Coordinates of C-alpha atoms in Angstrom, one line a residue:
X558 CA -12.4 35.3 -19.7
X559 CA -15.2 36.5 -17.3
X560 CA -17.9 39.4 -19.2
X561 CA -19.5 41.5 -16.7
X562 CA -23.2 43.3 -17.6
X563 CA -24.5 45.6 -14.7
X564 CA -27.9 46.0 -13.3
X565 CA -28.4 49.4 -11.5
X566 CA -31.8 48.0 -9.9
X567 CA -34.0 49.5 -7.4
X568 CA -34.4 52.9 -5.3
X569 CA -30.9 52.8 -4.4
X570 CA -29.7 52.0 -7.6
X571 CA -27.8 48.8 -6.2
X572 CA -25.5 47.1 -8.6
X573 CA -26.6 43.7 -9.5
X574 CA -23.7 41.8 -11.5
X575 CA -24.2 39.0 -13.5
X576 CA -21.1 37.5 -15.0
X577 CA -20.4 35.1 -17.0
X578 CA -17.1 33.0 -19.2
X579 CA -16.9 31.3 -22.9
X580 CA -18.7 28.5 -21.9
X581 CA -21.9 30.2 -21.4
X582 CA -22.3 29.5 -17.9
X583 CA -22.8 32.4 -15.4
X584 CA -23.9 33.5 -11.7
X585 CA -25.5 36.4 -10.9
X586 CA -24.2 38.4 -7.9
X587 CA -26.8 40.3 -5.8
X588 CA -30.1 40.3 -6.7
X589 CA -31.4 43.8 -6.8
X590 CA -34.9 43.3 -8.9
X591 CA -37.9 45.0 -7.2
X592 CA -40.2 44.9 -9.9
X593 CA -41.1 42.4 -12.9
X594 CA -39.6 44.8 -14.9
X595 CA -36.6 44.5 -13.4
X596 CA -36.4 41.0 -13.5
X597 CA -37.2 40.7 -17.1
X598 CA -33.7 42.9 -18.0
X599 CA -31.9 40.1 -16.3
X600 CA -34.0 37.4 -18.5
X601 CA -33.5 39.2 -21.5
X602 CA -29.9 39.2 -21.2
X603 CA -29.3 35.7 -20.4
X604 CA -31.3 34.8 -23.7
X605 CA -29.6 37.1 -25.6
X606 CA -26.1 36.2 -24.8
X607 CA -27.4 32.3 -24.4
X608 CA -26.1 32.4 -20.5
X609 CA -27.2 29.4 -18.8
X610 CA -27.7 31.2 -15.1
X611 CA -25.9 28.4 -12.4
X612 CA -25.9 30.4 -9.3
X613 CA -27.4 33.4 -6.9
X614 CA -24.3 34.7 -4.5
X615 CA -25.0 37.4 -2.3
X616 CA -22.1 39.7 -0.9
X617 CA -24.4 40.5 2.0
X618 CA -27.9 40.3 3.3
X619 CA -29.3 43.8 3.0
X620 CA -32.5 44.7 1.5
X621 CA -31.2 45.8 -1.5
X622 CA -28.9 43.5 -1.9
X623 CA -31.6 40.5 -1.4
X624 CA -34.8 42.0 -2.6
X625 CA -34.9 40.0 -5.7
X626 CA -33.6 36.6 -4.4
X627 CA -37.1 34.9 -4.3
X628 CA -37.7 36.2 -7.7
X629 CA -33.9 35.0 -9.1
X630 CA -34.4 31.5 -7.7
X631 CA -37.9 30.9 -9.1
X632 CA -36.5 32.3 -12.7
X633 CA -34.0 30.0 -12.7
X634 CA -33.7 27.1 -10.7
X635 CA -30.5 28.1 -8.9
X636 CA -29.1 27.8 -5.0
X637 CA -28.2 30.3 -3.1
X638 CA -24.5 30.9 -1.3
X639 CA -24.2 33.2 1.0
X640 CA -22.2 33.4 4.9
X641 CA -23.8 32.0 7.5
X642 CA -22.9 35.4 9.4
X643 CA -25.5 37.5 7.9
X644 CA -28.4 34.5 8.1
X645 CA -30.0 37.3 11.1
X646 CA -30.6 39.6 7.8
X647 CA -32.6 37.1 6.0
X648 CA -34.9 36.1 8.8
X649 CA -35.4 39.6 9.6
X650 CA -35.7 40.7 6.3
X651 CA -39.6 42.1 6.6
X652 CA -38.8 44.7 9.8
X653 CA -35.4 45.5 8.1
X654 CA -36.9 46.7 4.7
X655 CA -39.6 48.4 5.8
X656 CA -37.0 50.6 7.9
X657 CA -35.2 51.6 3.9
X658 CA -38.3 51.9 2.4
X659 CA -38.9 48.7 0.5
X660 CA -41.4 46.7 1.2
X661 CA -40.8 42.2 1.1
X662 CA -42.6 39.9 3.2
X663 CA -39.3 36.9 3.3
X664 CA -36.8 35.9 1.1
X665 CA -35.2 32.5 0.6
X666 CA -32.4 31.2 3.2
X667 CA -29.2 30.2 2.1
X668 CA -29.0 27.3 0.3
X669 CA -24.9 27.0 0.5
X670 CA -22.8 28.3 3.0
X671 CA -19.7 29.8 2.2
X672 CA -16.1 30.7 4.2
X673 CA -13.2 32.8 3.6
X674 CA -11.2 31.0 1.4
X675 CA -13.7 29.0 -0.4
X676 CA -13.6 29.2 -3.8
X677 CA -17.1 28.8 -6.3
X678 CA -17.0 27.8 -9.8
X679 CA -18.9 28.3 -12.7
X680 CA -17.6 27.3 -16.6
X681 CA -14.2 28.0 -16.7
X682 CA -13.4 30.9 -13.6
X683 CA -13.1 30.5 -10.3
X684 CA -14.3 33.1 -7.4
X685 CA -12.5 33.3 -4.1
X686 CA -14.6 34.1 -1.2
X687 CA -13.2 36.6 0.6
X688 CA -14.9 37.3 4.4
X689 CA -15.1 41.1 4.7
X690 CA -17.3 42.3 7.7
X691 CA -17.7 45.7 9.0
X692 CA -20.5 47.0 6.6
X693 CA -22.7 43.9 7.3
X694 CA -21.7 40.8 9.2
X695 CA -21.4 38.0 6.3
X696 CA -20.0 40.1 4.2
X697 CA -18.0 38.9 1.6
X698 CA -16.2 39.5 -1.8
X699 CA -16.0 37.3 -4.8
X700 CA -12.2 37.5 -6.4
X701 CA -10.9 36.3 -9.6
X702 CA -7.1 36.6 -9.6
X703 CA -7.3 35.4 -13.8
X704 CA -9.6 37.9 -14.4
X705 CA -7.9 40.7 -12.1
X706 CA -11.6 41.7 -10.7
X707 CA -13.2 41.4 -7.4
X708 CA -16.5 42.4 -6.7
X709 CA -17.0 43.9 -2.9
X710 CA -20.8 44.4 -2.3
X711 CA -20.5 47.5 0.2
X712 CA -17.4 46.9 1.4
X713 CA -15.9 49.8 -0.8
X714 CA -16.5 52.2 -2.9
X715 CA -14.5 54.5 -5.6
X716 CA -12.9 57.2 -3.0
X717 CA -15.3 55.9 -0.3
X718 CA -16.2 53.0 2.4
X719 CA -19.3 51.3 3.1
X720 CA -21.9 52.7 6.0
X721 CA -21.2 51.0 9.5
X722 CA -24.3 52.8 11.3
X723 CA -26.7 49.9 10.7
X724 CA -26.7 46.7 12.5
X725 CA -23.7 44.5 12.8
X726 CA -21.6 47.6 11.4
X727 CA -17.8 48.3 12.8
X728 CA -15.7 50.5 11.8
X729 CA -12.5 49.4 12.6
X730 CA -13.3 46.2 11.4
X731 CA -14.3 47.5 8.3
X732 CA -11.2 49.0 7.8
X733 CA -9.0 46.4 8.6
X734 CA -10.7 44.3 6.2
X735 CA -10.0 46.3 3.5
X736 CA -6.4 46.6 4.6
X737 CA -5.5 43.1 4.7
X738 CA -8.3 40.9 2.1
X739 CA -8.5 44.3 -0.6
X740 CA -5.4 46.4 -0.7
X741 CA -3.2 42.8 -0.4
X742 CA -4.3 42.2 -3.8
X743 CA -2.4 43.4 -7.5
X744 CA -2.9 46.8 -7.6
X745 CA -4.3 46.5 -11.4
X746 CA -7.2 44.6 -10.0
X747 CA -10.6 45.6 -11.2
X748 CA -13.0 46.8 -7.6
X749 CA -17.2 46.4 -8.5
X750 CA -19.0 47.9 -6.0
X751 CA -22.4 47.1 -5.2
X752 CA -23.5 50.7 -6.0
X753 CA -21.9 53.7 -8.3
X754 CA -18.9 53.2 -10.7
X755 CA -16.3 50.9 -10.9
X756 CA -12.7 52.0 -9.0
X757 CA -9.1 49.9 -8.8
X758 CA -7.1 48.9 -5.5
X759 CA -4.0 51.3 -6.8
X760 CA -6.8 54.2 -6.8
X761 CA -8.0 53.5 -4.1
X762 CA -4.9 52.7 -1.9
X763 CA -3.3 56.2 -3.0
X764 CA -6.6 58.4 -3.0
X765 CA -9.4 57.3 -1.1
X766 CA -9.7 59.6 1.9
X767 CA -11.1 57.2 4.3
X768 CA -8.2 54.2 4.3
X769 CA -5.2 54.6 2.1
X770 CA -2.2 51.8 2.1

């Protein structure tokens, strides 16, 4: 049974998720840490709760999504999985952040590329990537059908959608995306965005205003 402990880390309060099952291994899900202090929560928690951190997946390569990677991976020894379809974030990374507001000079490539359908393990669960662009190219969700949770990065929010101004964002595909990876799945299952509260597909397929079922 997968426990879930949030982050709410940086300016934008980005949601940093680190989960983890009865065997004590875990993976952390978005590294949002700006600032040692930041970084230190994360520590604490993984001694606390005697988590033995395995991996760094990213749902997408935006600044706040990445800002702590460097930081993550020197902590702990873990690679990174990520889609190849976002690697232009990461090698932009510098100009791109300075444009939001946050200032990083690089941050480490992917060390594990992942595809719809994959599936990544840790202890006992399973997470099924699931390719979802539109917000971002190489954006993806992480689903656990055992658990009854997926978590979606930017791809939705409770009664809301993620931006598709920035680069690489399309709305339509966005929307489809949501359509046929999101609202395909049980209606009981659990949605973690990658900012503001936590929602469910049955919510969201009968009351969010920008794509309904």
């Amino acid at each position: 049974m997968i426990k879930i402990k949030i982050f709410p880390q940086n300016i934008y309060q980005m949601n940093t998720y680190l989960l983890h099952d009865e065997t004590g291994e875990g993976v952390l899900i978005d590294a949002g840490n700006s600032s040692d202090e930041e970084l230190q929560q994360i520590v604490d928690y993984t001694v606390q709760e005697s988590i033995i951190l395995k991996k760094l997946l990213n749902t997408h390569a935006h600044i706040d999504h990445v800002v702590g990677n460097d930081a993550i991976i020197k902590q702990f020894d873990v690679e990174l999985y990520a889609h190849k379809a976002g690697l232009i974030f990461y090698k932009t990374v510098g100009e791109y952040g300075a444009s939001l507001g946050i200032k990083i000079d690089h941050t480490h490539l992917p060390d594990v590329y992942i595809e719809d359908g994959d599936v990544i393990e840790f202890g006992n669960t399973k997470l099924k990537v699931l390719y979802t662009p539109g917000h971002a190219d190489g954006s993806v969700c992480f689903y656990s059908e055992a658990d009854g949770i997926v978590m979606v990065g930017d791809v939705l929010f409770q009664q809301s959608i993620g931006r598709t101004d920035l680069p690489t964002g399309d709305y339509d595909l966005l929307i489809d995306r949501i359509r046929t990876k999101l609202y395909t799945l049980p209606d009981d299952t659990d949605v973690y965005p990658g900012h503001g509260p936590s929602t469910r597909i049955s919510y969201e397929k009968a009351d969010n205003p920008f794509v309904r079922a």
